[in-house]
């Protein structure tokens, strides 16, 4: 039990550390557009985004696969859906609730992967000479919508898991899967705000391009 | 747009081609074309000055205001 707790704390620390590196690189690239190493920083960011995206895809795929196996092939699969994610007690309690919570978990990881897919698309399409384009603005807006969906589903999932616990169902710690709902909601708001600023940037850029 | 650019009229009056004007005012043909076709959203004073100098005219000869038709 203590070992599990330590692993969980270690995971959180690694997660926070990687986010810090990501933000540091993002801030540096923002303020040093004209510097020589900008391309290198952007390349590192792009690689980091690809790694996160692939990781999320694998995670979503693994949970989806084991969830389907537990439903249609071997019910014991619910004991270890993904890295000791044990929802067997829930499946034993009610298959209906198991399907609902399992689908929610799968959906959340797919949405997280989808969010990073849009980030990759931005990296592939952005042009730093004329950065303000309707395509990029649309992608930023999509990111905000996906983040909003993740936030809403996370909060809903958390409430649902709490309700199930009150119904005396033994559930594992689901913070890794359902946590951070409020943060995602806040993130969605910030990104939506940035998208609106970006739209203003498009107007200014087109005006600048048509100034003789 | 209620502001009309009469660059083509002035060029015709002075019998000056777009290429010639482009060389005189040191603007690209693409930018002069934007100005001539009325697609431009703004014009710098320095550009206006250079065009007026090249065509020997006043800013009022190049720019005209007309009221928008309300449908």
Tab-separated table of C-alpha atoms in Angstrom:
chain	number	residue	atom	x	y	z
A	1	UNK	CA	0.000	0.000	0.000
A	2	UNK	CA	2.817	2.395	0.966
A	3	UNK	CA	4.760	1.321	-2.131
A	4	UNK	CA	1.700	2.078	-4.296
A	5	UNK	CA	1.400	5.490	-2.691
A	6	UNK	CA	5.085	6.212	-3.327
A	7	UNK	CA	4.783	5.181	-6.976
A	8	UNK	CA	1.752	7.420	-7.304
A	9	UNK	CA	3.602	10.410	-5.784
A	10	UNK	CA	6.595	9.718	-8.037
A	11	UNK	CA	4.322	9.652	-11.075
A	12	UNK	CA	2.850	13.042	-10.096
A	13	UNK	CA	6.351	14.474	-9.614
A	14	UNK	CA	7.468	13.239	-13.052
A	15	UNK	CA	4.294	14.607	-14.589
A	16	UNK	CA	4.784	18.048	-12.962
A	17	UNK	CA	8.458	18.095	-13.957
A	18	UNK	CA	7.654	17.335	-17.597
A	19	UNK	CA	4.967	20.031	-17.618
A	20	UNK	CA	7.501	22.504	-16.170
A	21	UNK	CA	10.022	21.672	-18.902
A	22	UNK	CA	7.306	22.001	-21.528
A	23	UNK	CA	6.170	25.403	-20.223
A	24	UNK	CA	9.767	26.620	-19.898
A	25	UNK	CA	10.466	25.674	-23.508
A	26	UNK	CA	7.184	27.198	-24.655
A	27	UNK	CA	7.929	30.512	-22.879
A	28	UNK	CA	11.473	30.601	-24.222
A	29	UNK	CA	10.301	30.032	-27.764
A	30	UNK	CA	7.716	32.793	-27.358
A	31	UNK	CA	10.183	35.426	-26.224
A	32	UNK	CA	13.055	34.534	-28.487
A	33	UNK	CA	11.434	34.304	-31.895
A	34	UNK	CA	14.333	36.158	-33.447
A	35	UNK	CA	17.050	34.155	-31.671
A	36	UNK	CA	19.126	31.574	-33.465
A	37	UNK	CA	18.136	28.679	-31.223
A	38	UNK	CA	14.392	29.192	-31.745
A	39	UNK	CA	14.281	26.492	-34.380
A	40	UNK	CA	15.968	24.040	-32.026
A	41	UNK	CA	13.561	24.858	-29.199
A	42	UNK	CA	10.591	24.478	-31.520
A	43	UNK	CA	11.956	21.167	-32.750
A	44	UNK	CA	12.295	19.946	-29.154
A	45	UNK	CA	8.735	21.109	-28.443
A	46	UNK	CA	7.492	19.361	-31.558
A	47	UNK	CA	9.227	16.117	-30.583
A	48	UNK	CA	7.849	16.417	-27.020
A	49	UNK	CA	4.351	16.936	-28.428
A	50	UNK	CA	4.711	13.893	-30.697
A	51	UNK	CA	5.923	11.767	-27.754
A	52	UNK	CA	3.013	12.893	-25.564
A	53	UNK	CA	0.558	12.288	-28.418
A	54	UNK	CA	1.863	8.780	-29.101
A	55	UNK	CA	1.867	8.013	-25.356
A	56	UNK	CA	-1.731	9.151	-25.024
A	57	UNK	CA	-2.766	7.135	-28.093
A	58	UNK	CA	-1.159	4.018	-26.633
A	59	UNK	CA	-2.822	4.624	-23.279
A	60	UNK	CA	-6.244	5.230	-24.847
A	61	UNK	CA	-5.841	2.186	-27.097
A	62	UNK	CA	-4.686	-0.049	-24.243
A	63	UNK	CA	-7.609	0.941	-22.004
A	64	UNK	CA	-10.088	0.582	-24.871
A	65	UNK	CA	-8.735	-2.834	-25.814
A	66	UNK	CA	-8.687	-4.257	-22.292
A	67	UNK	CA	-12.110	-2.718	-21.623
A	68	UNK	CA	-13.574	-4.492	-24.676
A	69	UNK	CA	-11.817	-7.730	-23.693
A	70	UNK	CA	-13.281	-7.488	-20.179
A	71	UNK	CA	-16.745	-6.946	-21.659
A	72	UNK	CA	-16.873	-9.565	-24.383
A	73	UNK	CA	-14.106	-12.124	-23.820
A	74	UNK	CA	-12.815	-12.390	-20.268
A	75	UNK	CA	-14.536	-10.547	-17.389
A	76	UNK	CA	-11.370	-10.982	-15.297
A	77	UNK	CA	-9.747	-8.403	-17.569
A	78	UNK	CA	-11.515	-5.759	-15.460
A	79	UNK	CA	-9.021	-6.550	-12.693
A	80	UNK	CA	-6.209	-4.902	-14.614
A	81	UNK	CA	-7.520	-2.566	-17.289
A	82	UNK	CA	-4.352	-0.490	-17.431
A	83	UNK	CA	-1.385	-0.532	-15.039
A	84	UNK	CA	-3.346	-2.009	-12.157
A	85	UNK	CA	-6.528	-0.104	-12.834
A	86	UNK	CA	-8.874	-2.530	-11.133
A	87	UNK	CA	-12.581	-2.011	-11.835
A	88	UNK	CA	-13.571	-5.610	-11.159
A	89	UNK	CA	-15.557	-4.681	-8.053
A	90	UNK	CA	-17.568	-2.223	-10.116
A	91	UNK	CA	-18.186	-4.794	-12.852
A	92	UNK	CA	-19.282	-7.237	-10.173
A	93	UNK	CA	-21.636	-4.605	-8.725
A	94	UNK	CA	-23.225	-3.628	-12.048
A	95	UNK	CA	-22.148	-4.098	-15.673
A	96	UNK	CA	-24.191	-1.037	-16.619
A	97	UNK	CA	-22.169	1.247	-14.301
A	98	UNK	CA	-18.960	-0.491	-15.374
A	99	UNK	CA	-19.706	0.267	-19.031
A	100	UNK	CA	-20.540	3.886	-18.206
A	101	UNK	CA	-17.388	4.540	-16.165
A	102	UNK	CA	-15.171	2.534	-18.537
A	103	UNK	CA	-16.512	4.395	-21.578
A	104	UNK	CA	-15.910	7.682	-19.789
A	105	UNK	CA	-12.286	6.752	-19.063
A	106	UNK	CA	-11.686	5.686	-22.673
A	107	UNK	CA	-13.382	8.812	-23.996
A	108	UNK	CA	-11.246	11.046	-21.759
A	109	UNK	CA	-7.962	9.532	-22.935
A	110	UNK	CA	-9.082	9.708	-26.570
A	111	UNK	CA	-9.979	13.379	-26.098
A	112	UNK	CA	-6.582	14.065	-24.500
A	113	UNK	CA	-4.856	12.435	-27.480
A	114	UNK	CA	-7.121	14.440	-29.818
A	115	UNK	CA	-6.052	17.660	-28.063
A	116	UNK	CA	-2.399	16.901	-28.723
A	117	UNK	CA	-3.249	15.981	-32.314
A	118	UNK	CA	-4.396	19.579	-32.800
A	119	UNK	CA	-1.199	20.874	-31.159
A	120	UNK	CA	0.827	18.810	-33.649
A	121	UNK	CA	-1.256	20.190	-36.512
A	122	UNK	CA	-0.469	23.713	-35.310
A	123	UNK	CA	3.241	22.887	-35.294
A	124	UNK	CA	3.004	21.526	-38.827
A	125	UNK	CA	1.050	24.448	-40.218
A	126	UNK	CA	2.417	27.492	-38.416
A	127	UNK	CA	4.453	29.963	-40.437
A	128	UNK	CA	6.397	32.420	-38.288
A	129	UNK	CA	6.650	35.009	-41.077
A	130	UNK	CA	2.850	35.270	-41.263
A	131	UNK	CA	1.710	33.464	-38.115
A	132	UNK	CA	-1.873	34.703	-38.059
A	133	UNK	CA	-3.989	32.523	-40.301
A	134	UNK	CA	-7.600	31.419	-40.107
A	135	UNK	CA	-6.445	27.786	-40.144
A	136	UNK	CA	-4.363	28.211	-36.971
A	137	UNK	CA	-7.145	30.227	-35.315
A	138	UNK	CA	-9.602	27.419	-36.053
A	139	UNK	CA	-7.190	24.867	-34.556
A	140	UNK	CA	-6.724	26.948	-31.386
A	141	UNK	CA	-10.492	27.238	-31.067
A	142	UNK	CA	-10.833	23.464	-31.499
A	143	UNK	CA	-8.241	22.928	-28.744
A	144	UNK	CA	-10.323	25.089	-26.409
A	145	UNK	CA	-13.479	23.085	-27.226
A	146	UNK	CA	-11.712	19.762	-26.686
A	147	UNK	CA	-10.229	21.027	-23.390
A	148	UNK	CA	-13.729	22.107	-22.348
A	149	UNK	CA	-15.074	18.645	-23.160
A	150	UNK	CA	-12.230	17.014	-21.178
A	151	UNK	CA	-12.934	19.313	-18.226
A	152	UNK	CA	-16.657	18.621	-18.255
A	153	UNK	CA	-16.202	14.847	-18.600
A	154	UNK	CA	-13.522	14.778	-15.881
A	155	UNK	CA	-15.702	16.672	-13.405
A	156	UNK	CA	-18.706	14.504	-14.295
A	157	UNK	CA	-16.624	11.344	-14.008
A	158	UNK	CA	-15.265	12.383	-10.633
A	159	UNK	CA	-18.757	13.051	-9.325
A	160	UNK	CA	-19.915	9.720	-10.728
A	161	UNK	CA	-17.006	7.854	-9.098
A	162	UNK	CA	-17.764	9.570	-5.782
A	163	UNK	CA	-21.407	8.544	-6.046
A	164	UNK	CA	-20.377	4.949	-6.761
A	165	UNK	CA	-18.092	4.989	-3.714
A	166	UNK	CA	-21.028	6.197	-1.622
A	167	UNK	CA	-22.981	3.231	-2.979
A	168	UNK	CA	-20.283	1.094	-1.287
A	169	UNK	CA	-18.494	0.105	-4.509
A	170	UNK	CA	-14.755	-0.324	-3.991
A	171	UNK	CA	-13.004	1.783	-6.615
A	172	UNK	CA	-9.272	2.365	-7.079
A	173	UNK	CA	-7.755	5.874	-6.981
A	174	UNK	CA	-8.889	7.372	-10.275
A	175	UNK	CA	-7.086	10.725	-9.994
A	176	UNK	CA	-4.730	9.815	-12.810
A	177	UNK	CA	-7.696	9.233	-15.115
A	178	UNK	CA	-10.356	11.625	-13.876
A	179	UNK	CA	-8.295	14.276	-12.103
A	180	UNK	CA	-7.594	17.818	-13.298
A	181	UNK	CA	-11.117	18.599	-14.487
A	182	UNK	CA	-11.118	22.131	-13.088
A	183	UNK	CA	-7.673	22.768	-14.557
A	184	UNK	CA	-8.875	21.682	-17.988
A	185	UNK	CA	-11.893	23.980	-17.703
A	186	UNK	CA	-9.603	26.881	-16.807
A	187	UNK	CA	-7.251	25.885	-19.633
A	188	UNK	CA	-10.202	25.871	-22.075
A	189	UNK	CA	-11.136	29.406	-21.009
A	190	UNK	CA	-7.588	30.684	-21.455
A	191	UNK	CA	-7.209	29.018	-24.863
A	192	UNK	CA	-10.574	30.422	-25.988
A	193	UNK	CA	-9.374	33.874	-24.933
A	194	UNK	CA	-6.129	33.372	-26.900
A	195	UNK	CA	-8.173	32.274	-29.934
A	196	UNK	CA	-10.114	35.537	-29.801
A	197	UNK	CA	-6.867	37.531	-29.602
A	198	UNK	CA	-5.564	35.465	-32.513
A	199	UNK	CA	-8.611	36.448	-34.582
A	200	UNK	CA	-7.802	40.098	-33.899
A	201	UNK	CA	-4.215	39.346	-34.980
A	202	UNK	CA	-5.523	37.978	-38.292
A	203	UNK	CA	-7.400	41.226	-38.912
A	204	UNK	CA	-4.333	43.331	-38.098
A	205	UNK	CA	-2.074	41.160	-40.249
A	206	UNK	CA	-4.385	41.321	-43.268
A	207	UNK	CA	-4.667	45.091	-42.816
A	208	UNK	CA	-0.888	45.336	-42.620
A	209	UNK	CA	-0.515	43.241	-45.765
A	210	UNK	CA	-2.941	45.527	-47.622
A	211	UNK	CA	-1.190	48.719	-46.516
A	212	UNK	CA	0.730	50.209	-49.412
B	1	UNK	CA	-15.469	51.147	-49.477
B	2	UNK	CA	-16.406	54.841	-49.683
B	3	UNK	CA	-12.830	55.920	-50.507
B	4	UNK	CA	-12.034	55.513	-54.199
B	5	UNK	CA	-8.454	55.535	-55.467
B	6	UNK	CA	-8.208	57.301	-58.829
B	7	UNK	CA	-4.671	56.195	-59.532
B	8	UNK	CA	-5.549	54.781	-62.973
B	9	UNK	CA	-7.211	58.075	-63.959
B	10	UNK	CA	-4.151	60.108	-62.969
B	11	UNK	CA	-1.834	57.637	-64.681
B	12	UNK	CA	-3.875	57.926	-67.872
B	13	UNK	CA	-3.792	61.744	-67.633
B	14	UNK	CA	-0.013	61.717	-67.244
B	15	UNK	CA	0.314	58.904	-69.812
B	16	UNK	CA	2.377	56.900	-67.406
B	17	UNK	CA	2.462	53.099	-67.286
B	18	UNK	CA	2.323	51.045	-64.092
B	19	UNK	CA	5.880	49.843	-64.676
B	20	UNK	CA	7.169	53.386	-65.029
B	21	UNK	CA	5.352	54.514	-61.887
B	22	UNK	CA	6.613	51.469	-60.028
B	23	UNK	CA	10.203	52.425	-60.857
B	24	UNK	CA	9.681	56.071	-59.911
B	25	UNK	CA	8.004	55.494	-56.543
B	26	UNK	CA	10.041	52.360	-55.729
B	27	UNK	CA	6.976	50.243	-55.044
B	28	UNK	CA	6.415	46.718	-56.302
B	29	UNK	CA	3.955	46.150	-59.110
B	30	UNK	CA	1.932	43.941	-56.787
B	31	UNK	CA	1.506	46.748	-54.244
B	32	UNK	CA	0.666	49.306	-56.926
B	33	UNK	CA	-1.855	46.881	-58.352
B	34	UNK	CA	-3.471	46.527	-54.899
B	35	UNK	CA	-3.732	50.312	-54.731
B	36	UNK	CA	-5.023	50.647	-58.299
B	37	UNK	CA	-7.725	48.000	-57.937
B	38	UNK	CA	-8.988	49.504	-54.674
B	39	UNK	CA	-8.077	46.492	-52.553
B	40	UNK	CA	-5.751	48.498	-50.303
B	41	UNK	CA	-6.948	49.097	-46.749
B	42	UNK	CA	-4.467	51.880	-45.956
B	43	UNK	CA	-1.834	54.015	-47.624
B	44	UNK	CA	1.293	55.406	-45.971
B	45	UNK	CA	1.955	59.154	-46.199
B	46	UNK	CA	5.379	58.360	-47.645
B	47	UNK	CA	3.771	56.316	-50.460
B	48	UNK	CA	1.205	59.040	-51.110
B	49	UNK	CA	3.969	61.632	-51.212
B	50	UNK	CA	6.021	59.577	-53.669
B	51	UNK	CA	3.033	58.983	-55.976
B	52	UNK	CA	2.013	62.671	-55.875
B	53	UNK	CA	5.595	63.600	-56.709
B	54	UNK	CA	5.811	61.122	-59.594
B	55	UNK	CA	2.429	62.073	-61.072
B	56	UNK	CA	2.752	65.761	-60.203
B	57	UNK	CA	-0.635	65.910	-58.509
B	58	UNK	CA	-2.331	66.488	-55.132
B	59	UNK	CA	-3.572	63.733	-52.760
B	60	UNK	CA	-7.104	64.910	-53.551
B	61	UNK	CA	-6.557	64.009	-57.205
B	62	UNK	CA	-5.812	60.427	-56.196
B	63	UNK	CA	-8.380	59.901	-53.452
B	64	UNK	CA	-12.110	60.514	-53.656
B	65	UNK	CA	-14.876	60.091	-51.090
B	66	UNK	CA	-18.295	58.789	-52.114
B	67	UNK	CA	-21.223	57.975	-49.863
B	68	UNK	CA	-22.067	54.309	-49.451
B	69	UNK	CA	-25.366	53.312	-51.054
B	70	UNK	CA	-27.758	52.087	-48.347
B	71	UNK	CA	-29.776	49.169	-49.678
